[in-house]
Coordinates of C-alpha atoms in Angstrom, one line a residue:
M1 CA 0.0 0.0 0.0
G2 CA 2.9 2.4 0.6
I3 CA 2.8 5.3 3.1
G4 CA -0.4 7.4 3.3
L5 CA -1.3 10.8 4.7
N6 CA -3.5 12.2 7.3
K7 CA -5.9 14.7 5.6
F8 CA -7.9 15.4 8.7
D9 CA -10.0 18.2 7.3
L10 CA -10.9 16.9 3.8
A11 CA -14.6 16.3 4.5
M12 CA -14.9 19.7 6.2
Q13 CA -13.3 21.4 3.1
Y14 CA -16.0 20.0 0.9
T15 CA -18.7 21.4 3.2
G16 CA -17.0 24.8 3.7
K17 CA -16.4 24.1 7.4
A18 CA -12.6 23.9 7.3
S19 CA -10.1 26.7 8.0
G20 CA -12.5 28.7 10.1
G21 CA -15.2 28.4 7.5
D22 CA -18.9 29.0 8.1
G23 CA -20.2 26.7 5.4
S24 CA -21.2 29.6 3.1
D25 CA -20.9 29.1 -0.7
N26 CA -18.1 31.7 -0.9
Y27 CA -16.1 29.9 1.8
R28 CA -16.8 26.5 0.3
K29 CA -15.7 27.6 -3.1
V30 CA -12.2 28.2 -1.7
T31 CA -12.0 25.2 0.7
T32 CA -13.2 22.8 -2.0
A33 CA -10.6 24.0 -4.4
M34 CA -8.0 23.6 -1.7
A35 CA -9.3 20.0 -1.1
K36 CA -9.0 19.1 -4.8
K37 CA -5.5 20.5 -4.9
A38 CA -4.6 18.5 -1.8
I39 CA -5.8 15.3 -3.4
A40 CA -3.9 16.1 -6.6
D41 CA -0.7 16.9 -4.6
A42 CA -1.1 13.6 -2.8
Q43 CA -1.5 11.7 -6.1
D44 CA 1.7 13.4 -7.3
A45 CA 3.5 12.0 -4.2
Q46 CA 2.2 8.6 -5.2
V47 CA 0.0 8.4 -2.1
T48 CA -2.8 5.8 -2.4
Y49 CA -4.8 6.4 0.8
M50 CA -5.7 9.2 3.3
R51 CA -7.0 9.2 6.9
I52 CA -10.0 11.5 7.1
A53 CA -12.1 12.8 10.0
I54 CA -15.4 12.1 8.1
T55 CA -17.6 13.7 10.8
G56 CA -15.3 16.7 11.3
F57 CA -14.5 17.8 14.9
A58 CA -16.9 20.5 16.2
P59 CA -18.6 21.1 18.5
S60 CA -16.7 20.6 21.8
A61 CA -19.2 22.5 23.9
Y62 CA -23.0 22.9 24.1
N63 CA -24.8 25.3 21.8
R64 CA -21.8 25.7 19.4
P65 CA -21.9 25.4 15.6
S66 CA -21.4 21.8 14.4
D67 CA -19.3 20.5 11.5
L68 CA -22.3 18.3 10.8
S69 CA -24.9 21.1 10.7
S70 CA -25.6 20.7 7.0
W71 CA -26.1 16.9 7.5
I72 CA -28.8 17.8 10.1
S73 CA -30.4 20.7 8.3
D74 CA -30.0 19.8 4.6
P75 CA -28.9 16.1 4.2
Q76 CA -29.4 16.1 0.5
T77 CA -26.9 18.9 0.0
Y78 CA -24.5 17.4 2.6
W79 CA -24.4 14.0 0.9
S80 CA -23.9 15.7 -2.5
H81 CA -20.8 17.3 -1.1
M82 CA -19.6 14.0 0.2
D83 CA -20.3 12.4 -3.2
D84 CA -18.0 15.0 -4.8
M85 CA -15.3 14.2 -2.3
M86 CA -15.6 10.5 -3.0
N87 CA -15.6 11.0 -6.8
D88 CA -12.4 13.2 -6.6
L89 CA -10.7 10.5 -4.5
D90 CA -11.7 7.8 -6.9
K91 CA -10.4 9.9 -9.9
A92 CA -7.0 10.1 -8.1
N93 CA -7.0 6.4 -7.2
I94 CA -6.8 7.4 -3.5
Q95 CA -8.8 5.5 -0.9
G96 CA -10.0 6.7 2.5
I97 CA -9.7 5.6 6.1
F98 CA -12.8 7.2 7.5
T99 CA -12.8 8.1 11.3
F100 CA -16.2 8.4 12.9
F101 CA -15.3 9.7 16.4
W102 CA -12.3 12.0 15.9
N103 CA -13.6 14.2 18.8
I104 CA -15.3 12.0 21.3
H105 CA -17.2 15.0 22.7
Q106 CA -18.7 16.0 19.3
F107 CA -21.9 14.0 19.3
P108 CA -22.5 14.4 23.1
A109 CA -22.1 18.2 22.7
M110 CA -24.7 18.2 19.8
V111 CA -27.4 16.8 22.1
N112 CA -26.3 18.1 25.6
E113 CA -25.0 14.8 26.9
T114 CA -21.6 13.8 28.1
A115 CA -18.9 11.5 26.6
H116 CA -19.9 9.0 29.3
D117 CA -23.4 8.8 27.9
L118 CA -22.0 8.1 24.4
L119 CA -19.4 5.5 25.6
T120 CA -21.5 3.5 28.0
N121 CA -25.1 3.7 26.8
P122 CA -25.9 2.6 23.2
N123 CA -29.4 3.9 23.8
S124 CA -28.2 7.5 24.6
Q125 CA -29.2 10.3 22.2
S126 CA -25.5 10.8 21.3
Y127 CA -24.9 7.2 20.4
R128 CA -28.1 7.0 18.4
L129 CA -27.2 10.2 16.5
A130 CA -23.7 8.8 15.7
Q131 CA -25.3 5.4 14.8
R132 CA -27.6 7.3 12.3
Y133 CA -24.6 8.9 10.7
M134 CA -22.6 5.7 10.5
T135 CA -25.6 3.9 9.0
Q136 CA -26.2 6.5 6.3
F137 CA -22.5 6.8 5.4
I138 CA -21.8 3.1 5.3
E139 CA -25.0 2.2 3.4
R140 CA -24.2 5.0 0.8
Y141 CA -20.5 4.1 0.2
K142 CA -19.7 0.6 1.3
G143 CA -19.8 -0.6 -2.3
R144 CA -17.3 1.9 -3.6
K145 CA -13.6 1.3 -4.0
T146 CA -13.0 4.5 -2.0
I147 CA -13.3 2.7 1.3
L148 CA -10.0 1.3 2.5
F149 CA -11.3 0.7 6.1
Y150 CA -13.3 2.4 8.8
E151 CA -11.9 3.8 12.0
I152 CA -13.6 4.3 15.4
S153 CA -11.8 7.1 17.2
N154 CA -8.7 9.3 17.3
E155 CA -6.5 8.6 20.3
L156 CA -9.4 7.9 22.7
N157 CA -7.2 5.7 24.8
N158 CA -5.2 8.7 25.8
L159 CA -8.2 9.9 27.9
A160 CA -9.0 6.6 29.6
D161 CA -8.5 6.3 33.4
L162 CA -7.7 10.0 33.8
D163 CA -9.8 12.5 35.7
N164 CA -10.8 14.4 32.6
V165 CA -13.5 16.4 34.5
A166 CA -11.2 17.8 37.1
R167 CA -8.4 18.3 34.6
C168 CA -10.7 20.3 32.3
K169 CA -11.6 22.7 35.1
T170 CA -8.0 23.7 35.6
E171 CA -6.8 23.5 32.0
S172 CA -9.7 24.7 29.8
A173 CA -12.6 27.2 29.5
N174 CA -15.5 26.1 31.6
E175 CA -17.9 25.7 28.6
L176 CA -15.6 23.0 27.2
C177 CA -16.0 21.0 30.4
A178 CA -19.7 20.2 30.3
P179 CA -19.5 17.3 27.7
K180 CA -16.4 15.8 29.3
A181 CA -16.5 12.7 31.4
N182 CA -14.4 10.1 33.1
F183 CA -14.3 6.6 31.8
T184 CA -12.2 3.5 32.3
T185 CA -10.3 1.5 29.8
D186 CA -12.8 -1.3 30.2
E187 CA -15.7 1.0 29.4
M188 CA -13.8 2.3 26.3
I189 CA -13.2 -1.3 25.2
E190 CA -16.9 -2.0 25.5
F191 CA -17.6 1.1 23.4
T192 CA -15.4 -0.2 20.6
R193 CA -17.2 -3.5 20.8
N194 CA -20.6 -1.7 20.3
V195 CA -19.3 0.5 17.4
A196 CA -17.5 -2.4 15.7
H197 CA -20.8 -4.4 15.9
T198 CA -22.7 -1.5 14.4
I199 CA -20.3 -1.2 11.5
H200 CA -20.0 -4.9 10.8
Q201 CA -23.7 -5.3 10.8
L202 CA -23.8 -2.7 7.9
D203 CA -20.6 -3.8 6.1
T204 CA -19.0 -7.2 6.5
T205 CA -16.4 -6.6 3.9
H206 CA -14.2 -3.7 5.1
P207 CA -12.1 -3.9 8.3
I208 CA -12.0 -1.6 11.3
S209 CA -9.2 0.2 13.1
S210 CA -9.5 1.5 16.7
G211 CA -7.8 4.8 15.9
F212 CA -5.8 4.5 19.2
S213 CA -2.4 5.9 19.9
I214 CA 0.5 3.9 21.2
P215 CA -0.4 2.8 24.8
R216 CA 0.7 5.3 27.4
P217 CA 3.9 4.4 29.3
A218 CA 1.8 3.6 32.4
A219 CA -1.5 2.4 30.7
E220 CA -1.9 -0.8 32.6
H221 CA -0.9 0.7 35.9
M222 CA -3.5 3.5 35.4
R223 CA -6.1 0.9 34.4
T224 CA -5.9 -0.6 37.9
A225 CA -6.2 2.7 39.6
P226 CA -8.3 5.3 37.6
E227 CA -7.3 8.8 38.6
W228 CA -10.8 10.1 39.6
L229 CA -11.4 7.1 41.9
T230 CA -8.1 7.1 43.7
G231 CA -7.3 10.8 43.6
K232 CA -3.9 9.9 42.3
T233 CA -3.4 7.3 39.6
D234 CA -0.3 5.1 39.3
F235 CA 2.0 6.4 36.7
K236 CA 4.6 3.7 37.2
S237 CA 6.0 2.6 33.8
D238 CA 4.5 -0.7 32.4
S239 CA 6.7 -3.6 31.5
A240 CA 6.9 -4.9 28.0
A241 CA 4.5 -7.7 28.8
Q242 CA 2.0 -5.1 30.2
F243 CA 2.4 -3.0 27.1
K244 CA 1.6 -6.1 24.9
K245 CA -1.5 -6.9 27.1
N246 CA -2.8 -3.4 26.8
L247 CA -2.2 -3.3 23.0
E248 CA -4.1 -6.5 22.6
D249 CA -7.0 -5.7 25.0
V250 CA -7.8 -2.2 23.7
N251 CA -7.8 -3.5 20.1
A252 CA -9.7 -6.6 20.9
H253 CA -12.8 -5.6 18.8
S254 CA -10.8 -4.0 15.9
D255 CA -9.6 -5.9 12.9
I256 CA -6.5 -3.6 12.7
I257 CA -4.2 -2.5 15.6
S258 CA -3.7 1.2 15.6
V259 CA -0.8 3.2 17.1
H260 CA 0.3 6.8 16.8
L261 CA 4.0 7.3 17.3
Y262 CA 5.8 10.6 17.8
N263 CA 9.4 11.4 18.6
N264 CA 9.3 12.0 22.4
T265 CA 11.0 10.6 25.5
N266 CA 7.8 8.8 26.5
N267 CA 8.2 6.5 23.5
V268 CA 11.7 5.4 24.2
R269 CA 11.0 2.4 26.5
F270 CA 12.2 -0.9 27.8
G271 CA 15.9 0.0 27.4
Q272 CA 15.6 0.8 23.7
R273 CA 17.7 3.3 21.9
N274 CA 15.0 5.3 20.1
V275 CA 11.3 5.5 19.1
T276 CA 11.7 3.4 16.0
D277 CA 12.8 0.5 18.2
L278 CA 9.3 0.7 19.9
L279 CA 7.8 0.5 16.5
T280 CA 9.7 -2.7 15.8
L281 CA 8.5 -4.2 19.1
T282 CA 4.9 -3.1 18.4
K283 CA 5.0 -4.8 15.0
Q284 CA 6.3 -8.0 16.7
Y285 CA 3.4 -7.9 19.1
A286 CA 0.9 -7.2 16.4
D287 CA 2.1 -10.2 14.5
A288 CA 1.9 -12.3 17.6
I289 CA -1.7 -11.1 18.2
G290 CA -2.5 -11.9 14.6
K291 CA -3.7 -8.5 13.4
P292 CA -2.2 -6.0 10.9
L293 CA -0.7 -2.8 12.2
F294 CA -1.6 0.7 11.3
V295 CA 0.7 3.5 12.3
G296 CA -2.1 6.1 12.1
E297 CA 0.1 9.1 12.8
F298 CA 3.8 10.0 12.8
G299 CA 5.7 13.1 11.8
D300 CA 7.8 16.0 12.8
T301 CA 7.7 19.8 12.6
S302 CA 11.2 20.1 11.0
F303 CA 10.3 18.7 7.5
Q304 CA 13.9 17.5 7.2
A305 CA 14.7 14.7 4.8
N306 CA 18.2 13.8 5.9
P307 CA 18.9 10.2 7.0
D308 CA 18.8 11.1 10.7
A309 CA 15.5 12.9 10.5
Y310 CA 12.7 11.2 12.5
T311 CA 10.2 11.1 9.7
I312 CA 12.7 9.5 7.4
Q313 CA 13.7 7.0 10.0
M314 CA 10.1 6.1 10.5
M315 CA 9.4 5.7 6.8
D316 CA 12.5 3.5 6.5
R317 CA 11.5 1.3 9.5
I318 CA 7.9 1.1 8.3
T319 CA 9.1 -0.1 4.9
A320 CA 11.7 -2.5 6.4
L321 CA 9.1 -4.1 8.7
N322 CA 6.5 -4.3 5.9
I323 CA 3.9 -2.5 8.0
P324 CA 0.8 -2.5 5.8
Y325 CA -0.7 0.8 6.7
S326 CA 0.8 4.1 7.9
A327 CA -0.1 7.8 7.5
M328 CA 2.1 10.9 8.0
W329 CA 0.7 13.7 10.0
V330 CA -0.6 16.0 8.4
W331 CA -1.3 17.0 4.8
E332 CA -2.0 20.7 3.8
L333 CA -3.9 21.6 7.1
Y334 CA -4.9 25.2 7.4
Q335 CA -6.4 25.4 10.9
K336 CA -7.1 29.1 11.4
N337 CA -7.9 30.4 7.9
T338 CA -7.5 29.5 4.3
Y339 CA -4.2 31.3 3.7
Q340 CA -1.8 31.0 6.7
P341 CA 0.1 27.7 7.0
H342 CA 1.4 26.9 10.5
A343 CA -0.8 29.6 12.1
T344 CA -1.5 27.4 15.2
K345 CA 0.2 24.7 17.1
N346 CA -2.2 22.2 15.7
D347 CA -1.0 22.7 12.1
A348 CA 2.7 23.1 12.9
Y349 CA 3.2 19.6 11.4
S350 CA 1.4 20.5 8.1
L351 CA 3.2 19.3 5.0
E352 CA 2.7 20.9 1.6
P353 CA 4.7 21.7 -1.5
G354 CA 6.8 24.8 -1.1
I355 CA 7.3 24.2 2.6
A356 CA 8.4 20.5 2.6
N357 CA 9.6 19.7 -0.9
D358 CA 12.5 17.5 0.2
L359 CA 10.4 15.5 2.6
I360 CA 7.6 15.1 0.0
G361 CA 10.2 14.0 -2.5
A362 CA 11.3 11.3 0.0
L363 CA 7.7 10.2 0.4
R364 CA 7.3 9.9 -3.3
K365 CA 10.5 7.9 -3.6
T366 CA 9.5 5.6 -0.8
N367 CA 6.1 5.0 -2.3
N368 CA 7.5 4.5 -5.8
G369 CA 9.9 1.9 -4.4
I370 CA 6.9 0.0 -2.9
N371 CA 4.5 0.5 -5.9
P372 CA 6.6 1.5 -8.9
Q373 CA 4.9 3.8 -11.4
P374 CA 5.9 4.4 -15.0
S375 CA 7.7 7.7 -15.6
S376 CA 6.7 10.0 -18.4
K377 CA 9.5 11.3 -20.6
R378 CA 7.7 14.6 -21.3
D379 CA 5.9 16.6 -18.6
T380 CA 2.5 17.7 -19.9
T381 CA 0.8 17.9 -16.5
P382 CA -0.3 21.5 -15.5
P383 CA 0.3 22.8 -12.0
H384 CA -2.4 23.0 -9.3
V385 CA -3.3 26.6 -8.2
V386 CA -5.9 28.1 -5.9
I387 CA -6.6 31.7 -4.8
T388 CA -6.9 31.1 -1.1
S389 CA -7.7 34.7 0.0
P390 CA -9.7 36.9 -0.4
L391 CA -12.9 34.9 -0.6
E392 CA -15.2 35.1 -3.6
C393 CA -17.0 38.5 -3.7
A394 CA -15.0 39.9 -0.8
L395 CA -15.1 43.7 -0.4
L396 CA -11.6 45.1 -0.6
S397 CA -10.9 47.9 1.9
G398 CA -7.3 49.2 2.0
E399 CA -4.3 47.4 0.7
T400 CA -5.2 43.7 0.5
P401 CA -2.9 40.7 0.3
I402 CA -3.8 38.2 -2.5
Y403 CA -2.7 34.7 -1.3
V404 CA -2.2 31.9 -3.7
S405 CA -1.4 28.2 -3.1
A406 CA 0.4 26.5 -6.0
S407 CA 2.2 23.2 -6.7
D408 CA 3.4 21.0 -9.5
N409 CA 4.2 17.3 -10.0
S410 CA 7.8 18.4 -10.7
N411 CA 8.0 20.2 -7.4
T412 CA 8.8 23.4 -9.3
I413 CA 6.6 26.4 -9.8
N414 CA 8.4 28.7 -12.3
R415 CA 6.2 31.8 -11.6
I416 CA 2.7 33.0 -10.7
E417 CA 1.1 35.8 -12.7
F418 CA -1.7 37.9 -11.3
Y419 CA -4.3 39.5 -13.5
L420 CA -7.1 41.9 -12.8
D421 CA -9.8 42.1 -15.4
K422 CA -7.4 40.3 -17.8
Q423 CA -4.6 42.9 -17.3
R424 CA -1.5 41.5 -15.7
V425 CA -0.7 43.4 -12.5
S426 CA 2.1 41.4 -10.9
T427 CA 4.4 38.3 -11.1
T428 CA 6.2 36.4 -8.4
N429 CA 8.3 33.3 -8.3
T430 CA 8.9 33.3 -4.5
Y431 CA 7.1 31.1 -2.0
P432 CA 4.8 32.0 -0.3
Y433 CA 2.9 33.4 -3.3
V434 CA 1.4 36.6 -2.2
I435 CA 1.0 40.2 -3.6
K436 CA -0.8 43.3 -2.3
L437 CA -3.6 44.9 -4.2
N438 CA -4.6 48.5 -3.6
P439 CA -8.3 49.1 -4.2
D440 CA -7.7 52.8 -4.4
Q441 CA -6.2 52.2 -7.8
V442 CA -9.3 50.2 -9.0
S443 CA -12.6 51.5 -10.1
T444 CA -15.8 50.9 -8.1
G445 CA -17.6 47.7 -8.9
T446 CA -17.1 44.0 -9.4
H447 CA -13.7 42.8 -10.8
T448 CA -12.3 39.4 -11.8
L449 CA -9.0 38.4 -10.2
E450 CA -7.1 35.7 -12.0
V451 CA -3.9 33.9 -11.2
R452 CA -1.9 31.7 -13.6
A453 CA 0.7 29.2 -12.4
F454 CA 3.5 28.0 -14.7
D455 CA 5.8 25.0 -14.1
S456 CA 9.4 24.7 -15.5
T457 CA 8.1 23.4 -18.9
E458 CA 5.5 26.2 -19.2
N459 CA 2.5 24.0 -18.5
M460 CA -0.1 26.4 -17.1
A461 CA -3.1 26.3 -14.8
S462 CA -5.3 29.1 -13.6
D463 CA -7.9 30.1 -10.9
S464 CA -10.1 33.1 -10.7
S465 CA -12.3 34.9 -8.2
R466 CA -14.6 37.9 -8.1
I467 CA -13.8 40.8 -5.8
R468 CA -15.7 44.0 -5.0
V469 CA -14.5 47.6 -4.7
G470 CA -16.6 50.4 -3.3
S471 CA -19.8 50.2 -1.2
A472 CA -20.3 47.4 1.3
H473 CA -23.8 47.2 0.0
S474 CA -22.8 46.7 -3.6
T475 CA -23.9 43.5 -5.5
C476 CA -21.3 41.0 -6.6
L477 CA -22.0 40.9 -10.4
T478 CA -21.3 38.0 -12.7
Q479 CA -18.5 38.8 -15.1

């Protein structure tokens, strides 16, 4: 299968909810174009599968906007957007790993319940709501080649046996604490049993991953003494045997064992030299348990591609161990808005052409070594380009930056040309691709902004957007 990518926000991009979006048509036009570019860029890196938060993330508090709001209010339109996503993935020959409970507080927050209700009561409103979504999604798409496998959660095991309620009151805003709850590892395991049963009743063909992270260093010790029951849990490090027991127990109802593995001291264990040694041990245990291993997340913020770089070492070890599934964290994630990469700590790991060309080249080389692809003698593939800001029909007031995201299968963008009403106003060949436009030099009304991206062999692609100059009450006219 090669090495895949985490594209956490792909579904949200198709509904206009990614990058701070409100779901409006103007926002969705940009985020959908960014999604299509991300898929094309992944195909250029010879990636064949992505891990996707299909339900999104929000809300995490009561009475907050939901990433599934259009599924509730206008399901026909919502599923049309999901169909578009599936079709685009199919065209690129990319499959999806679809995670249903990325944020365990999402469904409880939508119905004013807690995570404990969702985890322990299959008749709760939150579980029934999630079950309704899973049923509709699986029934609609289970026959498509797009599905690689389903996934239950994202790192849910990191919350088990901790006093999440008390910790929230000291670490987060009060409104975020209401849906939170304490739960044991055994309650979590029972939840995975219920979800796996729901999924397998609907689809007996595709496997299921737990979505869990690597077991905590003290996971089994904590399991015997949950923090909220004892006041102080046992953080003594587990033995290798306890590590294996936890790995097997928490993945008991999954077809695929999931771990997330980052380069930190907690993941250097049992007298080993480095984190990749823990991966080797985990693969040995997964083989002994008799289930395939999925390294659902790994990555670094440096984007280095030298032999000593963590991400390179992980790719090499994954390949050497013949681990069937793995996904780098994270692909073209714009958390705050549509135009600022690495604007928050959550998207600090975000990989994209222009920022991480060497690492992406190493990913392409690794995947080509696993699944060799024929090379073309002549490059006829145009670049990928999107105007990421301003949004469609935005009113310009004062000098306004025009942001462009562009990439090419050759890793080289020769230049970006900017046009206003078909007149070239600027050119740049420097990443990030941005110029400033002064509306005082433009007549009042609706104007067409166009950008053209050229690669090293003069293949060209373009994108356009309408902008307004003048009154805030002016109409955005069709050009």
